[in-house]
Amino acid sequence: MTSRTRRDGLDVGEEGGTAIAGVDGSLLGYERSLLKVLFGRVPMGIAIFDRGARLLRCNPTWADFIEQYTPTPANQVVAGASLSDLTPGMETRFRPILERVLVGETVRLESFRSESGGIVSYWDVVFAPLVDDAEVVGFVDVTIDATDRELSHRTLERRVERRTRELRQRRRVAEGLCDILSVLNSDRPRGEILSYIVEEASHLLGADGGVIYHLDQERGSVTVEASHGLPEELAALKASSLPEPWSDDPLFSRTPVAVPNLSTYLSGGAQGVQIRRWLDVIRGHYQAYLAVPLVIKDQMYGTLGVCYREPQTFSDEEIELAVALGDQAALAIENARLRTQASQVAVVAERERLARELHDSVTQSLYSLTLLAEASHRLVETGDLGHVREYTGRLGEIAQQALREMRLLVYQLRPLVLKREGLAGALQQRLDAVEKRAGVDARLLVQGSIELPAEVEEGLYRIAQEALNNALKHAAPASVTVRIQIEAEEVMLEVGDDGRGFDPQDVKDKGGMGLVNMRERAERLGGSFTLDSTPGEGTTVRVSLGVT
């Protein structure tokens, strides 16, 4: 016979069993044994409290939780101990929860955070009311330790967050490299391109400043070519001489130089003279430095360096990114050199072409004028006025032709207004300056509007210019019409005249009149070139190409 005591409507057995009055008596013996086994061995903490939040009974798991995560001595986890004593410091957090439970509500808490004695833990908790005759006489606390799960979840979140940051950084790097490539393919001045690369390198590497300096091996000097974010006094190193032996200086090695802490680096053993000089100067403003070589055609050109105000730890990925940016800077320098060479070659070629034009056209005309003038002078002396009148008329015709050709050459020598006025504006100025002044009725018709790429505008302008030159020099037209039609991402340029015309078959294999040049320009633009001409009926040149 098991003795019981009565406490706030609950029966507390001497074996620690607890039941609501009137229910325990209905349980069979094996049912009570089964509940006892489950109560003692389930891996979750179970505790039963009366309305006053005093402990009636708990299983060993719940007692272990209290002893492990709170400073409550084991001997206090006994019947009659209050919940506030068993969980010190959490009374204010539990009070509103218990108020809800004692009016019959079941409260579930997920990942409930507890901190005691410097130990942080997380719990899944259910507070369920115990009801007898429609009255709440106590409650059950079922607790599961969720600390491992929560910490694992938080660790996973941190990993995901870190990975997300890495992916965003990589995307920024990819976008930055694409932007640099677009600048490299532009016609910006070399200094502007290098300044852009230094600025992008500083941003992508999270640096506070950056610099590109050139090593002049012949003169033994170093020159700062571009910088970003550096104090003005650092410009004092421009064109500074290099002490011997500068070739052994780490600053000009072909491997990256990473200096996580300038003070530690400079207080160590002997380094190169030049790098010590440079680091001594920047140490007043920065605490870390990363430099990568700029190698052009297997020759050490200089260095791309970035500076940090605080000491840094450089990862392999950051160093590899710096090397890639250095390669871009080296490519920009080499491209600028090649563009300069190409420009010089183009200038020489243009001068040679103009010299040929002068010889083939204007010089020949002037020579003809000289011969006709001398012949006229002799005829005047002999009294042959009829032939004098004929020669004088021819003198006027040749002089007019020479004037037209000189205007063409002078206009070609003038700076192009293509960049400033666009294709239509440049063609209109051409017609006003040359054709109209030569007495030709010149018209420009434009249909549609779209912003064309610079290379397309220049190519179309050159084709139109060549066609107009041909008409003026060979066709003697009374009128010319230049038509630009743009629609549905397609542009058509047409230059037509009412001059003499010719048989295209006569010049097809000779490459005369610049037809080959016009056709090649159209093909380079990805377009088609057609020529329509009939003797006595004029000529039409047409170019069509798609644009986006």
PDB file of N, CA, C and O in Angstrom, residues 219-248:
ATOM      1  N   ARG A 219      68.456  54.630 -66.866  1.00  0.00           N
ATOM      2  CA  ARG A 219      68.833  55.796 -66.068  1.00  0.00           C
ATOM      3  C   ARG A 219      68.995  55.461 -64.592  1.00  0.00           C
ATOM      4  O   ARG A 219      69.485  56.298 -63.823  1.00  0.00           O
ATOM      5  N   GLY A 220      68.551  54.272 -64.191  1.00  0.00           N
ATOM      6  CA  GLY A 220      68.641  53.911 -62.778  1.00  0.00           C
ATOM      7  C   GLY A 220      67.775  54.792 -61.903  1.00  0.00           C
ATOM      8  O   GLY A 220      68.216  55.286 -60.861  1.00  0.00           O
ATOM      9  N   SER A 221      66.519  55.005 -62.316  1.00  0.00           N
ATOM     10  CA  SER A 221      65.617  55.877 -61.554  1.00  0.00           C
ATOM     11  C   SER A 221      64.231  55.246 -61.507  1.00  0.00           C
ATOM     12  O   SER A 221      63.909  54.329 -62.264  1.00  0.00           O
ATOM     13  N   VAL A 222      63.414  55.734 -60.579  1.00  0.00           N
ATOM     14  CA  VAL A 222      62.049  55.257 -60.430  1.00  0.00           C
ATOM     15  C   VAL A 222      61.109  56.454 -60.500  1.00  0.00           C
ATOM     16  O   VAL A 222      61.393  57.518 -59.939  1.00  0.00           O
ATOM     17  N   THR A 223      59.985  56.291 -61.217  1.00  0.00           N
ATOM     18  CA  THR A 223      59.034  57.383 -61.432  1.00  0.00           C
ATOM     19  C   THR A 223      57.628  56.908 -61.098  1.00  0.00           C
ATOM     20  O   THR A 223      57.201  55.854 -61.577  1.00  0.00           O
ATOM     21  N   VAL A 224      56.916  57.675 -60.278  1.00  0.00           N
ATOM     22  CA  VAL A 224      55.514  57.385 -59.978  1.00  0.00           C
ATOM     23  C   VAL A 224      54.679  57.814 -61.181  1.00  0.00           C
ATOM     24  O   VAL A 224      54.673  58.984 -61.554  1.00  0.00           O
ATOM     25  N   GLU A 225      53.964  56.852 -61.802  1.00  0.00           N
ATOM     26  CA  GLU A 225      53.183  57.155 -62.999  1.00  0.00           C
ATOM     27  C   GLU A 225      51.700  57.361 -62.703  1.00  0.00           C
ATOM     28  O   GLU A 225      51.020  58.050 -63.454  1.00  0.00           O
ATOM     29  N   ALA A 226      51.196  56.742 -61.656  1.00  0.00           N
ATOM     30  CA  ALA A 226      49.790  56.902 -61.297  1.00  0.00           C
ATOM     31  C   ALA A 226      49.630  56.551 -59.824  1.00  0.00           C
ATOM     32  O   ALA A 226      50.368  55.724 -59.285  1.00  0.00           O
ATOM     33  N   SER A 227      48.664  57.198 -59.171  1.00  0.00           N
ATOM     34  CA  SER A 227      48.429  56.910 -57.758  1.00  0.00           C
ATOM     35  C   SER A 227      46.979  57.187 -57.426  1.00  0.00           C
ATOM     36  O   SER A 227      46.270  57.872 -58.164  1.00  0.00           O
ATOM     37  N   HIS A 228      46.555  56.644 -56.277  1.00  0.00           N
ATOM     38  CA  HIS A 228      45.191  56.861 -55.791  1.00  0.00           C
ATOM     39  C   HIS A 228      45.213  56.887 -54.272  1.00  0.00           C
ATOM     40  O   HIS A 228      45.719  55.963 -53.636  1.00  0.00           O
ATOM     41  N   GLY A 229      44.681  57.945 -53.700  1.00  0.00           N
ATOM     42  CA  GLY A 229      44.536  58.025 -52.253  1.00  0.00           C
ATOM     43  C   GLY A 229      45.815  58.267 -51.482  1.00  0.00           C
ATOM     44  O   GLY A 229      45.801  58.205 -50.249  1.00  0.00           O
ATOM     45  N   LEU A 230      46.924  58.538 -52.145  1.00  0.00           N
ATOM     46  CA  LEU A 230      48.182  58.757 -51.436  1.00  0.00           C
ATOM     47  C   LEU A 230      48.324  60.229 -51.035  1.00  0.00           C
ATOM     48  O   LEU A 230      47.915  61.123 -51.782  1.00  0.00           O
ATOM     49  N   PRO A 231      48.908  60.490 -49.880  1.00  0.00           N
ATOM     50  CA  PRO A 231      49.168  61.881 -49.483  1.00  0.00           C
ATOM     51  C   PRO A 231      50.100  62.565 -50.485  1.00  0.00           C
ATOM     52  O   PRO A 231      50.917  61.924 -51.154  1.00  0.00           O
ATOM     53  N   GLU A 232      49.997  63.891 -50.567  1.00  0.00           N
ATOM     54  CA  GLU A 232      50.760  64.642 -51.560  1.00  0.00           C
ATOM     55  C   GLU A 232      52.262  64.500 -51.359  1.00  0.00           C
ATOM     56  O   GLU A 232      53.028  64.483 -52.321  1.00  0.00           O
ATOM     57  N   GLU A 233      52.690  64.393 -50.107  1.00  0.00           N
ATOM     58  CA  GLU A 233      54.131  64.345 -49.876  1.00  0.00           C
ATOM     59  C   GLU A 233      54.788  63.083 -50.436  1.00  0.00           C
ATOM     60  O   GLU A 233      56.008  63.041 -50.623  1.00  0.00           O
ATOM     61  N   LEU A 234      53.986  62.042 -50.714  1.00  0.00           N
ATOM     62  CA  LEU A 234      54.575  60.841 -51.284  1.00  0.00           C
ATOM     63  C   LEU A 234      54.993  61.047 -52.740  1.00  0.00           C
ATOM     64  O   LEU A 234      55.726  60.243 -53.301  1.00  0.00           O
ATOM     65  N   ALA A 235      54.540  62.140 -53.339  1.00  0.00           N
ATOM     66  CA  ALA A 235      54.955  62.433 -54.713  1.00  0.00           C
ATOM     67  C   ALA A 235      56.420  62.827 -54.781  1.00  0.00           C
ATOM     68  O   ALA A 235      56.979  62.963 -55.862  1.00  0.00           O
ATOM     69  N   ALA A 236      57.066  63.004 -53.627  1.00  0.00           N
ATOM     70  CA  ALA A 236      58.479  63.395 -53.614  1.00  0.00           C
ATOM     71  C   ALA A 236      59.379  62.327 -54.201  1.00  0.00           C
ATOM     72  O   ALA A 236      60.521  62.602 -54.572  1.00  0.00           O
ATOM     73  N   LEU A 237      58.886  61.094 -54.313  1.00  0.00           N
ATOM     74  CA  LEU A 237      59.715  60.018 -54.865  1.00  0.00           C
ATOM     75  C   LEU A 237      59.710  60.000 -56.383  1.00  0.00           C
ATOM     76  O   LEU A 237      60.327  59.142 -56.993  1.00  0.00           O
ATOM     77  N   LYS A 238      59.001  60.921 -57.012  1.00  0.00           N
ATOM     78  CA  LYS A 238      58.979  60.938 -58.465  1.00  0.00           C
ATOM     79  C   LYS A 238      60.380  61.167 -59.014  1.00  0.00           C
ATOM     80  O   LYS A 238      61.093  62.072 -58.596  1.00  0.00           O
ATOM     81  N   ALA A 239      60.747  60.335 -59.976  1.00  0.00           N
ATOM     82  CA  ALA A 239      62.031  60.441 -60.664  1.00  0.00           C
ATOM     83  C   ALA A 239      63.206  60.436 -59.696  1.00  0.00           C
ATOM     84  O   ALA A 239      64.194  61.118 -59.898  1.00  0.00           O
ATOM     85  N   SER A 240      63.082  59.654 -58.628  1.00  0.00           N
ATOM     86  CA  SER A 240      64.202  59.561 -57.693  1.00  0.00           C
ATOM     87  C   SER A 240      65.199  58.536 -58.211  1.00  0.00           C
ATOM     88  O   SER A 240      64.846  57.556 -58.847  1.00  0.00           O
ATOM     89  N   SER A 241      66.491  58.788 -57.925  1.00  0.00           N
ATOM     90  CA  SER A 241      67.534  57.891 -58.421  1.00  0.00           C
ATOM     91  C   SER A 241      67.614  56.641 -57.559  1.00  0.00           C
ATOM     92  O   SER A 241      67.235  56.631 -56.390  1.00  0.00           O
ATOM     93  N   LEU A 242      68.129  55.580 -58.152  1.00  0.00           N
ATOM     94  CA  LEU A 242      68.257  54.306 -57.471  1.00  0.00           C
ATOM     95  C   LEU A 242      69.709  54.059 -57.108  1.00  0.00           C
ATOM     96  O   LEU A 242      70.583  54.109 -57.984  1.00  0.00           O
ATOM     97  N   PRO A 243      70.003  53.793 -55.849  1.00  0.00           N
ATOM     98  CA  PRO A 243      71.376  53.447 -55.476  1.00  0.00           C
ATOM     99  C   PRO A 243      71.710  52.025 -55.925  1.00  0.00           C
ATOM    100  O   PRO A 243      70.837  51.171 -56.036  1.00  0.00           O
ATOM    101  N   GLU A 244      72.930  51.801 -56.220  1.00  0.00           N
ATOM    102  CA  GLU A 244      73.362  50.455 -56.597  1.00  0.00           C
ATOM    103  C   GLU A 244      73.547  49.584 -55.349  1.00  0.00           C
ATOM    104  O   GLU A 244      73.889  50.105 -54.282  1.00  0.00           O
ATOM    105  N   PRO A 245      73.348  48.271 -55.431  1.00  0.00           N
ATOM    106  CA  PRO A 245      72.837  47.572 -56.624  1.00  0.00           C
ATOM    107  C   PRO A 245      71.316  47.493 -56.577  1.00  0.00           C
ATOM    108  O   PRO A 245      70.768  46.712 -55.795  1.00  0.00           O
ATOM    109  N   TRP A 246      70.622  48.303 -57.343  1.00  0.00           N
ATOM    110  CA  TRP A 246      69.159  48.333 -57.281  1.00  0.00           C
ATOM    111  C   TRP A 246      68.534  47.052 -57.815  1.00  0.00           C
ATOM    112  O   TRP A 246      67.403  46.713 -57.484  1.00  0.00           O
ATOM    113  N   SER A 247      69.258  46.303 -58.659  1.00  0.00           N
ATOM    114  CA  SER A 247      68.660  45.108 -59.269  1.00  0.00           C
ATOM    115  C   SER A 247      68.350  44.027 -58.241  1.00  0.00           C
ATOM    116  O   SER A 247      67.542  43.131 -58.492  1.00  0.00           O
ATOM    117  N   ASP A 248      68.995  44.097 -57.056  1.00  0.00           N
ATOM    118  CA  ASP A 248      68.730  43.103 -56.009  1.00  0.00           C
ATOM    119  C   ASP A 248      67.631  43.539 -55.060  1.00  0.00           C
ATOM    120  O   ASP A 248      67.308  42.833 -54.110  1.00  0.00           O
TER     121      ASP A 248
END
